[in-house]
Amino acid sequence: MTTIATVATLGLLLGGCANQAAAPGASSAGAGGGLNLDVPVLTSIETPKDAVLPAGDGKATCPSTTTLAYIGAETGANAQLGINIFNGIQLAINEHNKSNPGCQVAFKKFDTEGDPTKATGPVTQATKEDDIIGVIGLPFSGESKATGNIFEQVKLVHITPAATNPGLTTNGWTTFFRGLGNDAVQGPAAATFMTKTLGAKNVYLVQDDSDYGIGLGATTTAALGTALIGSDKVTTGQKDFSATISKIMNSKADAVFYSGYFAEGAPFDQQLVAKGFKGAFVGPDGVKDDQFIKQAGDASANAFFTCPCIPGELIPSFASAYSALTNSQPGTYSIEGYDAATVMLAGIDKGNQDRAKLLDWVKNYDASGLSKHYKWDDKGELQAPAVYGYRVKDGKIVPIGAIG
């Protein structure tokens, strides 16, 4: 796991914040009364001194046909999460190729639009291209579920930097690896963050109809216990949330947890605030993106996020290189995409230059990246992954440190 220089200090700060929660009997009634919304911002993190970087030693050699691929959303309602990832991958491959003239790894992208019903075609196409020996993707849980067997049939290794549904590693797949914590970790962390750090007494949970939203909704519900006072369901593509908002306002909730993606989360929060809700709006990694702020507008000021992702913008070397490439700051999962690509590039540099060898390399990998330590169990899950909290402050998403 990444050594976080400020975690101990932050833990004390968050503990102190939890002690500032509403006194018994304080009124919230959909107004957020008694909540501690002024959570301190994290300003720096320390990366492992032994982190493996894409450049390697500069001595690698490989066939000119050696190719890695990204498969996932490039277009569609939640495309930005995928764009963040392939930009991170591109940066890693650029750094590798610049330092290794004898091993120029090619990079191909396949667009799924983040849609499970459309993902099987691009995945099938990629698996038929023999030059592709490793894949970073797919970002979303639904499309990962729909395509896992296709990868398995041809033994093509793939690391997801973003898909968090716990069930993905229970299918017996030997080619699927998750480059972050799953929702069995994120759900309890989110519940603790809302009830302890923010001091929420009454939480209303809303989930969408995706595999991701359903899975995370279930683990968060279980962890909230008696703090959960109501729940409702919405659908992908929904625009009008008035019926759900009426239930929330009547419930006297002081915090709302939305288990889904920003395409629906943004208008939901906007409409919620417009109806007078002044409590905390908490979303997971699928909501944590600058597009949420752009779409929700001023309503986003009440928003917090949980994410099993590291704030790459606080790693100066990565942030500056990413900004030079994209003219933007790292987004959600940018550094996870970078690290996942680095795992495979390191394998290629060590001579693992076909599908079978690269799969074996990843299966036995045990080294640190910039974001965390990468070592998988026999199901493809990372050991001891961290969950971070984030908030909107002055119109930007900023980290508040490890929450679980």
mmCIF file of C-alpha atoms in Angstrom:
data_model
loop_
_atom_site.group_PDB
_atom_site.id
_atom_site.type_symbol
_atom_site.label_atom_id
_atom_site.label_comp_id
_atom_site.label_asym_id
_atom_site.label_seq_id
_atom_site.Cartn_x
_atom_site.Cartn_y
_atom_site.Cartn_z
ATOM 1 C CA MET A 1 0.000 0.000 0.000
ATOM 2 C CA THR A 2 1.150 3.547 -0.683
ATOM 3 C CA THR A 3 2.819 5.193 2.276
ATOM 4 C CA ILE A 4 0.743 8.279 2.984
ATOM 5 C CA ALA A 5 2.674 10.862 4.927
ATOM 6 C CA THR A 6 -0.344 12.715 6.151
ATOM 7 C CA VAL A 7 -2.687 9.861 7.000
ATOM 8 C CA ALA A 8 -1.865 9.754 10.700
ATOM 9 C CA THR A 9 -2.317 13.482 11.043
ATOM 10 C CA LEU A 10 -5.466 13.399 8.957
ATOM 11 C CA GLY A 11 -6.864 10.598 11.071
ATOM 12 C CA LEU A 12 -6.605 12.845 14.107
ATOM 13 C CA LEU A 13 -8.219 15.704 12.219
ATOM 14 C CA LEU A 14 -11.076 13.549 11.020
ATOM 15 C CA GLY A 15 -11.509 12.092 14.470
ATOM 16 C CA GLY A 16 -11.777 15.620 15.823
ATOM 17 C CA CYS A 17 -14.295 16.461 13.130
ATOM 18 C CA ALA A 18 -16.393 13.465 14.082
ATOM 19 C CA ASN A 19 -16.547 14.781 17.630
ATOM 20 C CA GLN A 20 -18.101 17.971 16.297
ATOM 21 C CA ALA A 21 -21.211 16.182 15.010
ATOM 22 C CA ALA A 22 -24.688 17.302 15.976
ATOM 23 C CA ALA A 23 -25.638 17.032 19.595
ATOM 24 C CA PRO A 24 -28.446 14.578 20.399
ATOM 25 C CA GLY A 25 -31.758 16.051 19.391
ATOM 26 C CA ALA A 26 -30.286 18.639 17.015
ATOM 27 C CA SER A 27 -32.646 19.248 14.103
ATOM 28 C CA SER A 28 -31.534 18.374 10.598
ATOM 29 C CA ALA A 29 -34.859 17.964 8.767
ATOM 30 C CA GLY A 30 -33.268 18.042 5.356
ATOM 31 C CA ALA A 31 -31.370 21.172 6.309
ATOM 32 C CA GLY A 32 -28.080 19.575 7.304
ATOM 33 C CA GLY A 33 -28.278 20.976 10.837
ATOM 34 C CA GLY A 34 -25.435 19.784 13.045
ATOM 35 C CA LEU A 35 -23.366 18.300 10.233
ATOM 36 C CA ASN A 36 -19.663 18.976 10.117
ATOM 37 C CA LEU A 37 -19.168 20.014 6.490
ATOM 38 C CA ASP A 38 -15.880 21.856 6.965
ATOM 39 C CA VAL A 39 -13.632 18.825 6.532
ATOM 40 C CA PRO A 40 -9.926 19.730 6.180
ATOM 41 C CA VAL A 41 -8.232 19.393 2.804
ATOM 42 C CA LEU A 42 -5.270 17.092 2.164
ATOM 43 C CA THR A 43 -2.372 18.970 0.601
ATOM 44 C CA SER A 44 0.337 16.349 0.047
ATOM 45 C CA ILE A 45 1.021 12.636 -0.093
ATOM 46 C CA GLU A 46 4.242 10.668 -0.078
ATOM 47 C CA THR A 47 4.828 8.059 -2.760
ATOM 48 C CA PRO A 48 6.917 4.915 -2.266
ATOM 49 C CA LYS A 49 10.627 5.422 -2.806
ATOM 50 C CA ASP A 50 10.752 2.065 -4.607
ATOM 51 C CA ALA A 51 7.867 2.805 -7.003
ATOM 52 C CA VAL A 52 8.253 1.136 -10.399
ATOM 53 C CA LEU A 53 8.111 3.717 -13.186
ATOM 54 C CA PRO A 54 7.351 3.208 -16.902
ATOM 55 C CA ALA A 55 10.797 4.265 -18.104
ATOM 56 C CA GLY A 56 12.489 1.275 -16.506
ATOM 57 C CA ASP A 57 16.245 1.092 -17.086
ATOM 58 C CA GLY A 58 16.026 2.159 -20.735
ATOM 59 C CA LYS A 59 17.548 -1.085 -22.009
ATOM 60 C CA ALA A 60 14.423 -2.990 -23.001
ATOM 61 C CA THR A 61 14.052 -4.655 -26.390
ATOM 62 C CA CYS A 62 10.863 -6.029 -27.896
ATOM 63 C CA PRO A 63 9.250 -6.701 -31.300
ATOM 64 C CA SER A 64 7.840 -3.634 -33.034
ATOM 65 C CA THR A 65 4.401 -5.285 -32.997
ATOM 66 C CA THR A 66 4.152 -5.359 -29.180
ATOM 67 C CA THR A 67 0.855 -3.682 -28.286
ATOM 68 C CA LEU A 68 -1.148 -2.769 -25.207
ATOM 69 C CA ALA A 69 -4.780 -1.691 -25.447
ATOM 70 C CA TYR A 70 -7.323 0.373 -23.603
ATOM 71 C CA ILE A 71 -10.907 -0.857 -23.890
ATOM 72 C CA GLY A 72 -13.608 1.324 -22.391
ATOM 73 C CA ALA A 73 -15.598 4.512 -22.718
ATOM 74 C CA GLU A 74 -14.245 7.224 -24.990
ATOM 75 C CA THR A 75 -17.700 8.573 -25.738
ATOM 76 C CA GLY A 76 -21.035 8.376 -23.944
ATOM 77 C CA ALA A 77 -22.607 10.001 -20.908
ATOM 78 C CA ASN A 78 -19.825 9.034 -18.487
ATOM 79 C CA ALA A 79 -16.943 9.067 -20.960
ATOM 80 C CA GLN A 80 -14.753 11.391 -18.901
ATOM 81 C CA LEU A 81 -13.962 8.605 -16.440
ATOM 82 C CA GLY A 82 -12.611 6.551 -19.329
ATOM 83 C CA ILE A 83 -10.749 9.491 -20.834
ATOM 84 C CA ASN A 84 -8.999 10.047 -17.495
ATOM 85 C CA ILE A 85 -7.788 6.450 -17.621
ATOM 86 C CA PHE A 86 -6.511 6.289 -21.189
ATOM 87 C CA ASN A 87 -4.696 9.581 -20.729
ATOM 88 C CA GLY A 88 -2.864 7.989 -17.795
ATOM 89 C CA ILE A 89 -2.062 4.943 -19.927
ATOM 90 C CA GLN A 90 -0.855 7.120 -22.788
ATOM 91 C CA LEU A 91 1.465 9.003 -20.437
ATOM 92 C CA ALA A 92 2.989 5.753 -19.164
ATOM 93 C CA ILE A 93 3.547 4.427 -22.680
ATOM 94 C CA ASN A 94 5.029 7.733 -23.826
ATOM 95 C CA GLU A 95 7.493 7.737 -20.920
ATOM 96 C CA HIS A 96 8.401 4.113 -21.585
ATOM 97 C CA ASN A 97 8.980 4.570 -25.303
ATOM 98 C CA LYS A 98 11.004 7.745 -24.834
ATOM 99 C CA SER A 99 13.440 5.901 -22.560
ATOM 100 C CA ASN A 100 13.530 2.587 -24.440
ATOM 101 C CA PRO A 101 14.385 3.064 -28.134
ATOM 102 C CA GLY A 102 14.707 -0.693 -28.521
ATOM 103 C CA CYS A 103 11.159 -1.345 -27.305
ATOM 104 C CA GLN A 104 8.478 0.868 -28.788
ATOM 105 C CA VAL A 105 5.182 -0.382 -27.384
ATOM 106 C CA ALA A 106 2.132 0.486 -29.496
ATOM 107 C CA PHE A 107 -1.147 1.626 -27.939
ATOM 108 C CA LYS A 108 -4.628 0.970 -29.308
ATOM 109 C CA LYS A 109 -7.956 2.263 -27.979
ATOM 110 C CA PHE A 110 -11.375 0.632 -28.345
ATOM 111 C CA ASP A 111 -14.534 2.561 -27.454
ATOM 112 C CA THR A 112 -17.335 0.764 -25.576
ATOM 113 C CA GLU A 113 -19.296 3.930 -24.680
ATOM 114 C CA GLY A 114 -19.378 2.427 -21.174
ATOM 115 C CA ASP A 115 -22.361 0.328 -22.295
ATOM 116 C CA PRO A 116 -22.460 -3.405 -21.427
ATOM 117 C CA THR A 117 -24.555 -4.131 -24.504
ATOM 118 C CA LYS A 118 -21.984 -2.494 -26.774
ATOM 119 C CA ALA A 119 -18.791 -3.668 -25.060
ATOM 120 C CA THR A 120 -18.690 -7.228 -26.371
ATOM 121 C CA GLY A 121 -17.936 -6.113 -29.937
ATOM 122 C CA PRO A 122 -14.820 -4.015 -29.172
ATOM 123 C CA VAL A 123 -13.537 -6.639 -26.732
ATOM 124 C CA THR A 124 -13.989 -9.437 -29.265
ATOM 125 C CA GLN A 125 -12.198 -7.346 -31.892
ATOM 126 C CA ALA A 126 -9.276 -6.651 -29.557
ATOM 127 C CA THR A 127 -8.882 -10.285 -28.543
ATOM 128 C CA LYS A 128 -8.585 -11.277 -32.203
ATOM 129 C CA GLU A 129 -5.621 -8.934 -32.754
ATOM 130 C CA ASP A 130 -2.666 -11.125 -31.841
ATOM 131 C CA ASP A 131 -0.324 -8.160 -31.364
ATOM 132 C CA ILE A 132 -2.347 -7.072 -28.310
ATOM 133 C CA ILE A 133 -0.847 -8.917 -25.348
ATOM 134 C CA GLY A 134 -2.402 -6.934 -22.481
ATOM 135 C CA VAL A 135 -5.394 -4.673 -21.845
ATOM 136 C CA ILE A 136 -6.082 -1.884 -19.365
ATOM 137 C CA GLY A 137 -9.859 -1.745 -18.848
ATOM 138 C CA LEU A 138 -12.757 -1.985 -18.746
ATOM 139 C CA PRO A 139 -13.621 0.955 -16.495
ATOM 140 C CA PHE A 140 -17.235 0.105 -15.594
ATOM 141 C CA SER A 141 -18.557 -2.907 -13.717
ATOM 142 C CA GLY A 142 -21.429 -3.714 -16.074
ATOM 143 C CA GLU A 143 -19.248 -3.882 -19.163
ATOM 144 C CA SER A 144 -16.595 -5.824 -17.233
ATOM 145 C CA LYS A 145 -19.200 -8.403 -16.239
ATOM 146 C CA ALA A 146 -20.429 -8.691 -19.823
ATOM 147 C CA THR A 147 -16.982 -9.282 -21.316
ATOM 148 C CA GLY A 148 -14.940 -11.192 -18.738
ATOM 149 C CA ASN A 149 -15.560 -14.549 -20.379
ATOM 150 C CA ILE A 150 -14.299 -13.247 -23.725
ATOM 151 C CA PHE A 151 -10.916 -12.372 -22.206
ATOM 152 C CA GLU A 152 -10.865 -15.681 -20.357
ATOM 153 C CA GLN A 153 -11.392 -17.741 -23.499
ATOM 154 C CA VAL A 154 -8.212 -16.389 -25.109
ATOM 155 C CA LYS A 155 -6.254 -15.899 -21.838
ATOM 156 C CA LEU A 156 -5.718 -12.180 -22.433
ATOM 157 C CA VAL A 157 -4.747 -10.387 -19.220
ATOM 158 C CA HIS A 158 -6.642 -7.223 -18.323
ATOM 159 C CA ILE A 159 -6.396 -4.867 -15.351
ATOM 160 C CA THR A 160 -9.358 -2.651 -14.570
ATOM 161 C CA PRO A 161 -8.392 0.685 -12.994
ATOM 162 C CA ALA A 162 -11.994 1.484 -12.055
ATOM 163 C CA ALA A 163 -14.582 -1.346 -11.981
ATOM 164 C CA THR A 164 -15.484 -1.969 -8.346
ATOM 165 C CA ASN A 165 -18.401 -4.444 -8.184
ATOM 166 C CA PRO A 166 -17.254 -7.172 -5.753
ATOM 167 C CA GLY A 167 -18.825 -9.944 -7.805
ATOM 168 C CA LEU A 168 -16.414 -9.494 -10.690
ATOM 169 C CA THR A 169 -13.776 -11.610 -8.968
ATOM 170 C CA THR A 170 -16.180 -14.457 -8.129
ATOM 171 C CA ASN A 171 -16.597 -15.700 -11.700
ATOM 172 C CA GLY A 172 -13.541 -17.941 -11.775
ATOM 173 C CA TRP A 173 -11.744 -15.738 -14.279
ATOM 174 C CA THR A 174 -7.954 -16.087 -14.299
ATOM 175 C CA THR A 175 -7.318 -13.085 -16.551
ATOM 176 C CA PHE A 176 -9.153 -10.351 -14.570
ATOM 177 C CA PHE A 177 -7.248 -8.147 -12.095
ATOM 178 C CA ARG A 178 -8.632 -5.191 -10.176
ATOM 179 C CA GLY A 179 -6.258 -2.244 -9.723
ATOM 180 C CA LEU A 180 -8.112 -0.750 -6.750
ATOM 181 C CA GLY A 181 -10.345 -1.684 -3.832
ATOM 182 C CA ASN A 182 -13.824 -3.031 -4.531
ATOM 183 C CA ASP A 183 -17.175 -1.859 -3.185
ATOM 184 C CA ALA A 184 -17.059 -4.288 -0.279
ATOM 185 C CA VAL A 185 -14.324 -1.918 0.922
ATOM 186 C CA GLN A 186 -15.762 1.364 -0.380
ATOM 187 C CA GLY A 187 -19.298 0.875 0.983
ATOM 188 C CA PRO A 188 -18.301 0.563 4.652
ATOM 189 C CA ALA A 189 -15.781 3.397 4.262
ATOM 190 C CA ALA A 190 -18.515 5.627 2.822
ATOM 191 C CA ALA A 191 -20.864 4.750 5.675
ATOM 192 C CA THR A 192 -18.240 5.542 8.301
ATOM 193 C CA PHE A 193 -17.347 8.783 6.542
ATOM 194 C CA MET A 194 -20.953 9.964 6.551
ATOM 195 C CA THR A 195 -21.827 8.975 10.096
ATOM 196 C CA LYS A 196 -18.540 9.631 11.873
ATOM 197 C CA THR A 197 -16.695 12.330 9.946
ATOM 198 C CA LEU A 198 -19.697 14.313 8.712
ATOM 199 C CA GLY A 199 -21.785 13.391 11.739
ATOM 200 C CA ALA A 200 -24.876 12.414 9.733
ATOM 201 C CA LYS A 201 -27.659 10.920 11.831
ATOM 202 C CA ASN A 202 -30.125 10.162 9.042
ATOM 203 C CA VAL A 203 -28.888 8.984 5.640
ATOM 204 C CA TYR A 204 -31.072 8.441 2.595
ATOM 205 C CA LEU A 205 -29.593 6.151 -0.076
ATOM 206 C CA VAL A 206 -30.429 6.353 -3.771
ATOM 207 C CA GLN A 207 -29.006 3.892 -6.292
ATOM 208 C CA ASP A 208 -29.163 3.602 -10.063
ATOM 209 C CA ASP A 209 -29.834 0.407 -12.021
ATOM 210 C CA SER A 210 -26.231 -0.378 -13.057
ATOM 211 C CA ASP A 211 -24.274 -3.350 -11.716
ATOM 212 C CA TYR A 212 -21.980 -0.803 -10.093
ATOM 213 C CA GLY A 213 -24.764 1.174 -8.432
ATOM 214 C CA ILE A 214 -26.584 -1.917 -7.214
ATOM 215 C CA GLY A 215 -23.457 -3.541 -5.759
ATOM 216 C CA LEU A 216 -22.231 -0.416 -4.000
ATOM 217 C CA GLY A 217 -25.715 0.404 -2.789
ATOM 218 C CA ALA A 218 -25.932 -2.998 -1.115
ATOM 219 C CA THR A 219 -22.603 -2.770 0.714
ATOM 220 C CA THR A 220 -23.255 0.818 1.826
ATOM 221 C CA THR A 221 -26.758 -0.057 3.022
ATOM 222 C CA ALA A 222 -25.440 -2.914 5.130
ATOM 223 C CA ALA A 223 -22.742 -0.724 6.682
ATOM 224 C CA LEU A 224 -25.087 2.185 7.500
ATOM 225 C CA GLY A 225 -27.286 0.084 9.761
ATOM 226 C CA THR A 226 -29.791 2.182 11.716
ATOM 227 C CA ALA A 227 -28.445 5.436 10.242
ATOM 228 C CA LEU A 228 -30.217 4.525 6.992
ATOM 229 C CA ILE A 229 -33.715 6.000 7.108
ATOM 230 C CA GLY A 230 -34.814 5.375 3.543
ATOM 231 C CA SER A 231 -33.815 4.334 0.047
ATOM 232 C CA ASP A 232 -35.018 4.670 -3.520
ATOM 233 C CA LYS A 233 -34.026 3.612 -7.024
ATOM 234 C CA VAL A 234 -33.495 5.606 -10.217
ATOM 235 C CA THR A 235 -32.621 4.593 -13.753
ATOM 236 C CA THR A 236 -29.804 5.273 -16.180
ATOM 237 C CA GLY A 237 -30.667 8.292 -18.303
ATOM 238 C CA GLN A 238 -33.263 9.628 -15.867
ATOM 239 C CA LYS A 239 -33.659 13.417 -15.908
ATOM 240 C CA ASP A 240 -36.461 14.166 -13.426
ATOM 241 C CA PHE A 241 -35.829 13.172 -9.810
ATOM 242 C CA SER A 242 -38.755 15.008 -8.194
ATOM 243 C CA ALA A 243 -40.462 11.875 -6.850
ATOM 244 C CA THR A 244 -37.293 10.678 -5.113
ATOM 245 C CA ILE A 245 -36.539 14.174 -3.806
ATOM 246 C CA SER A 246 -39.985 14.410 -2.208
ATOM 247 C CA LYS A 247 -39.274 11.198 -0.304
ATOM 248 C CA ILE A 248 -35.913 12.550 0.842
ATOM 249 C CA MET A 249 -37.339 15.858 2.058
ATOM 250 C CA ASN A 250 -40.127 14.082 3.927
ATOM 251 C CA SER A 251 -37.637 11.725 5.556
ATOM 252 C CA LYS A 252 -35.746 14.569 7.298
ATOM 253 C CA ALA A 253 -32.446 13.166 5.988
ATOM 254 C CA ASP A 254 -29.324 15.184 6.694
ATOM 255 C CA ALA A 255 -27.196 13.304 4.140
ATOM 256 C CA VAL A 256 -27.913 11.613 0.820
ATOM 257 C CA PHE A 257 -25.705 8.899 -0.652
ATOM 258 C CA TYR A 258 -26.040 8.464 -4.418
ATOM 259 C CA SER A 259 -24.800 5.118 -5.735
ATOM 260 C CA GLY A 260 -24.309 5.647 -9.449
ATOM 261 C CA TYR A 261 -22.554 7.836 -12.024
ATOM 262 C CA PHE A 262 -22.226 11.594 -12.510
ATOM 263 C CA ALA A 263 -24.477 11.729 -15.596
ATOM 264 C CA GLU A 264 -27.496 11.237 -13.322
ATOM 265 C CA GLY A 265 -25.876 12.296 -10.046
ATOM 266 C CA ALA A 266 -25.328 15.886 -11.210
ATOM 267 C CA PRO A 267 -28.935 16.743 -12.159
ATOM 268 C CA PHE A 268 -30.150 14.837 -9.112
ATOM 269 C CA ASP A 269 -28.039 16.965 -6.760
ATOM 270 C CA GLN A 270 -28.991 20.132 -8.627
ATOM 271 C CA GLN A 271 -32.708 19.404 -8.278
ATOM 272 C CA LEU A 272 -32.267 18.313 -4.659
ATOM 273 C CA VAL A 273 -30.644 21.604 -3.663
ATOM 274 C CA ALA A 274 -33.239 23.566 -5.641
ATOM 275 C CA LYS A 275 -35.930 21.985 -3.452
ATOM 276 C CA GLY A 276 -34.215 23.312 -0.326
ATOM 277 C CA PHE A 277 -32.020 20.421 0.785
ATOM 278 C CA LYS A 278 -29.043 21.771 2.720
ATOM 279 C CA GLY A 279 -27.456 18.567 3.944
ATOM 280 C CA ALA A 280 -24.527 16.664 2.455
ATOM 281 C CA PHE A 281 -24.668 14.990 -0.943
ATOM 282 C CA VAL A 282 -22.192 12.090 -0.998
ATOM 283 C CA GLY A 283 -21.308 10.221 -4.153
ATOM 284 C CA PRO A 284 -18.799 7.441 -4.909
ATOM 285 C CA ASP A 285 -16.062 7.207 -7.542
ATOM 286 C CA GLY A 286 -18.597 7.083 -10.364
ATOM 287 C CA VAL A 287 -19.748 10.589 -9.424
ATOM 288 C CA LYS A 288 -16.325 12.046 -8.591
ATOM 289 C CA ASP A 289 -15.438 13.978 -11.724
ATOM 290 C CA ASP A 290 -15.204 17.621 -12.758
ATOM 291 C CA GLN A 291 -18.105 16.959 -15.103
ATOM 292 C CA PHE A 292 -20.276 16.604 -12.000
ATOM 293 C CA ILE A 293 -19.423 20.174 -10.979
ATOM 294 C CA LYS A 294 -19.952 21.488 -14.501
ATOM 295 C CA GLN A 295 -23.362 19.853 -14.747
ATOM 296 C CA ALA A 296 -24.576 20.451 -11.173
ATOM 297 C CA GLY A 297 -23.362 24.046 -11.032
ATOM 298 C CA ASP A 298 -23.517 25.849 -7.691
ATOM 299 C CA ALA A 299 -25.468 22.957 -6.174
ATOM 300 C CA SER A 300 -22.243 20.930 -6.153
ATOM 301 C CA ALA A 301 -20.952 22.950 -3.192
ATOM 302 C CA ASN A 302 -22.637 20.431 -0.865
ATOM 303 C CA ALA A 303 -20.921 17.433 -2.454
ATOM 304 C CA PHE A 304 -18.471 14.914 -1.012
ATOM 305 C CA PHE A 305 -17.073 11.810 -2.684
ATOM 306 C CA THR A 306 -15.582 8.466 -1.738
ATOM 307 C CA CYS A 307 -13.162 6.709 -4.047
ATOM 308 C CA PRO A 308 -10.705 3.797 -3.883
ATOM 309 C CA CYS A 309 -8.420 6.045 -5.932
ATOM 310 C CA ILE A 310 -5.394 8.135 -5.051
ATOM 311 C CA PRO A 311 -5.310 11.921 -5.642
ATOM 312 C CA GLY A 312 -2.781 11.924 -8.467
ATOM 313 C CA GLU A 313 -2.817 15.708 -8.560
ATOM 314 C CA LEU A 314 -0.829 15.648 -5.274
ATOM 315 C CA ILE A 315 2.069 13.728 -6.834
ATOM 316 C CA PRO A 316 4.090 16.555 -8.441
ATOM 317 C CA SER A 317 6.015 14.493 -10.991
ATOM 318 C CA PHE A 318 2.876 12.771 -12.232
ATOM 319 C CA ALA A 319 0.684 15.875 -12.150
ATOM 320 C CA SER A 320 3.124 17.989 -14.154
ATOM 321 C CA ALA A 321 3.702 15.310 -16.789
ATOM 322 C CA TYR A 322 -0.028 14.617 -17.085
ATOM 323 C CA SER A 323 -0.788 18.320 -17.413
ATOM 324 C CA ALA A 324 1.850 18.697 -20.136
ATOM 325 C CA LEU A 325 0.224 15.853 -22.081
ATOM 326 C CA THR A 326 -3.435 16.769 -21.641
ATOM 327 C CA ASN A 327 -3.469 20.450 -20.616
ATOM 328 C CA SER A 328 -5.527 19.402 -17.597
ATOM 329 C CA GLN A 329 -5.042 18.072 -14.077
ATOM 330 C CA PRO A 330 -5.209 14.317 -13.411
ATOM 331 C CA GLY A 331 -8.771 13.103 -13.008
ATOM 332 C CA THR A 332 -10.378 10.179 -11.226
ATOM 333 C CA TYR A 333 -8.405 7.022 -12.042
ATOM 334 C CA SER A 334 -5.765 8.761 -14.160
ATOM 335 C CA ILE A 335 -2.980 7.487 -11.940
ATOM 336 C CA GLU A 336 -4.556 4.039 -11.631
ATOM 337 C CA GLY A 337 -4.493 3.815 -15.437
ATOM 338 C CA TYR A 338 -0.865 4.939 -15.401
ATOM 339 C CA ASP A 339 0.100 2.353 -12.786
ATOM 340 C CA ALA A 340 -1.795 -0.480 -14.488
ATOM 341 C CA ALA A 341 0.026 0.255 -17.733
ATOM 342 C CA THR A 342 3.319 0.376 -15.835
ATOM 343 C CA VAL A 343 2.739 -3.130 -14.442
ATOM 344 C CA MET A 344 2.429 -4.466 -17.981
ATOM 345 C CA LEU A 345 5.276 -2.364 -19.386
ATOM 346 C CA ALA A 346 7.572 -3.674 -16.655
ATOM 347 C CA GLY A 347 6.630 -7.199 -17.684
ATOM 348 C CA ILE A 348 7.344 -6.499 -21.333
ATOM 349 C CA ASP A 349 10.733 -5.051 -20.385
ATOM 350 C CA LYS A 350 11.530 -8.305 -18.572
ATOM 351 C CA GLY A 351 10.862 -10.335 -21.717
ATOM 352 C CA ASN A 352 7.224 -11.285 -21.106
ATOM 353 C CA GLN A 353 6.171 -10.482 -24.635
ATOM 354 C CA ASP A 354 3.306 -12.832 -25.393
ATOM 355 C CA ARG A 355 -0.100 -13.259 -23.783
ATOM 356 C CA ALA A 356 0.752 -16.288 -21.661
ATOM 357 C CA LYS A 357 3.935 -14.814 -20.240
ATOM 358 C CA LEU A 358 2.402 -11.395 -19.531
ATOM 359 C CA LEU A 359 -0.560 -13.022 -17.760
ATOM 360 C CA ASP A 360 1.838 -14.979 -15.566
ATOM 361 C CA TRP A 361 3.818 -11.783 -14.862
ATOM 362 C CA VAL A 362 0.762 -9.915 -13.619
ATOM 363 C CA LYS A 363 -0.439 -12.900 -11.604
ATOM 364 C CA ASN A 364 2.845 -12.946 -9.667
ATOM 365 C CA TYR A 365 3.480 -9.193 -9.547
ATOM 366 C CA ASP A 366 4.601 -7.729 -6.219
ATOM 367 C CA ALA A 367 5.830 -4.131 -6.425
ATOM 368 C CA SER A 368 4.784 -0.564 -5.706
ATOM 369 C CA GLY A 369 3.427 1.897 -8.229
ATOM 370 C CA LEU A 370 2.921 5.607 -7.653
ATOM 371 C CA SER A 371 -0.565 5.092 -6.240
ATOM 372 C CA LYS A 372 -0.299 1.909 -4.180
ATOM 373 C CA HIS A 373 1.352 -1.495 -3.812
ATOM 374 C CA TYR A 374 0.280 -3.976 -6.464
ATOM 375 C CA LYS A 375 0.005 -7.590 -5.390
ATOM 376 C CA TRP A 376 -3.060 -9.668 -6.212
ATOM 377 C CA ASP A 377 -4.632 -12.669 -4.536
ATOM 378 C CA ASP A 378 -5.740 -15.722 -6.490
ATOM 379 C CA LYS A 379 -9.032 -14.020 -7.427
ATOM 380 C CA GLY A 380 -7.426 -10.860 -8.790
ATOM 381 C CA GLU A 381 -8.111 -8.621 -5.798
ATOM 382 C CA LEU A 382 -5.522 -6.256 -4.353
ATOM 383 C CA GLN A 383 -4.414 -6.667 -0.785
ATOM 384 C CA ALA A 384 -5.234 -3.875 1.719
ATOM 385 C CA PRO A 385 -6.496 -1.206 -0.721
ATOM 386 C CA ALA A 386 -7.203 2.318 0.564
ATOM 387 C CA VAL A 387 -10.322 4.457 0.127
ATOM 388 C CA TYR A 388 -10.017 8.243 -0.074
ATOM 389 C CA GLY A 389 -12.471 11.030 0.613
ATOM 390 C CA TYR A 390 -12.908 14.154 -1.507
ATOM 391 C CA ARG A 391 -15.026 17.301 -1.358
ATOM 392 C CA VAL A 392 -15.997 20.229 -3.535
ATOM 393 C CA LYS A 393 -14.296 23.418 -2.420
ATOM 394 C CA ASP A 394 -14.231 26.697 -4.365
ATOM 395 C CA GLY A 395 -15.610 24.920 -7.409
ATOM 396 C CA LYS A 396 -13.004 22.170 -7.473
ATOM 397 C CA ILE A 397 -12.771 18.579 -6.255
ATOM 398 C CA VAL A 398 -10.076 18.377 -3.584
ATOM 399 C CA PRO A 399 -8.884 15.399 -1.492
ATOM 400 C CA ILE A 400 -9.462 15.143 2.241
ATOM 401 C CA GLY A 401 -7.394 12.004 2.823
ATOM 402 C CA ALA A 402 -7.789 8.294 3.512
ATOM 403 C CA ILE A 403 -11.149 7.320 4.996
ATOM 404 C CA GLY A 404 -10.800 3.554 4.977
#
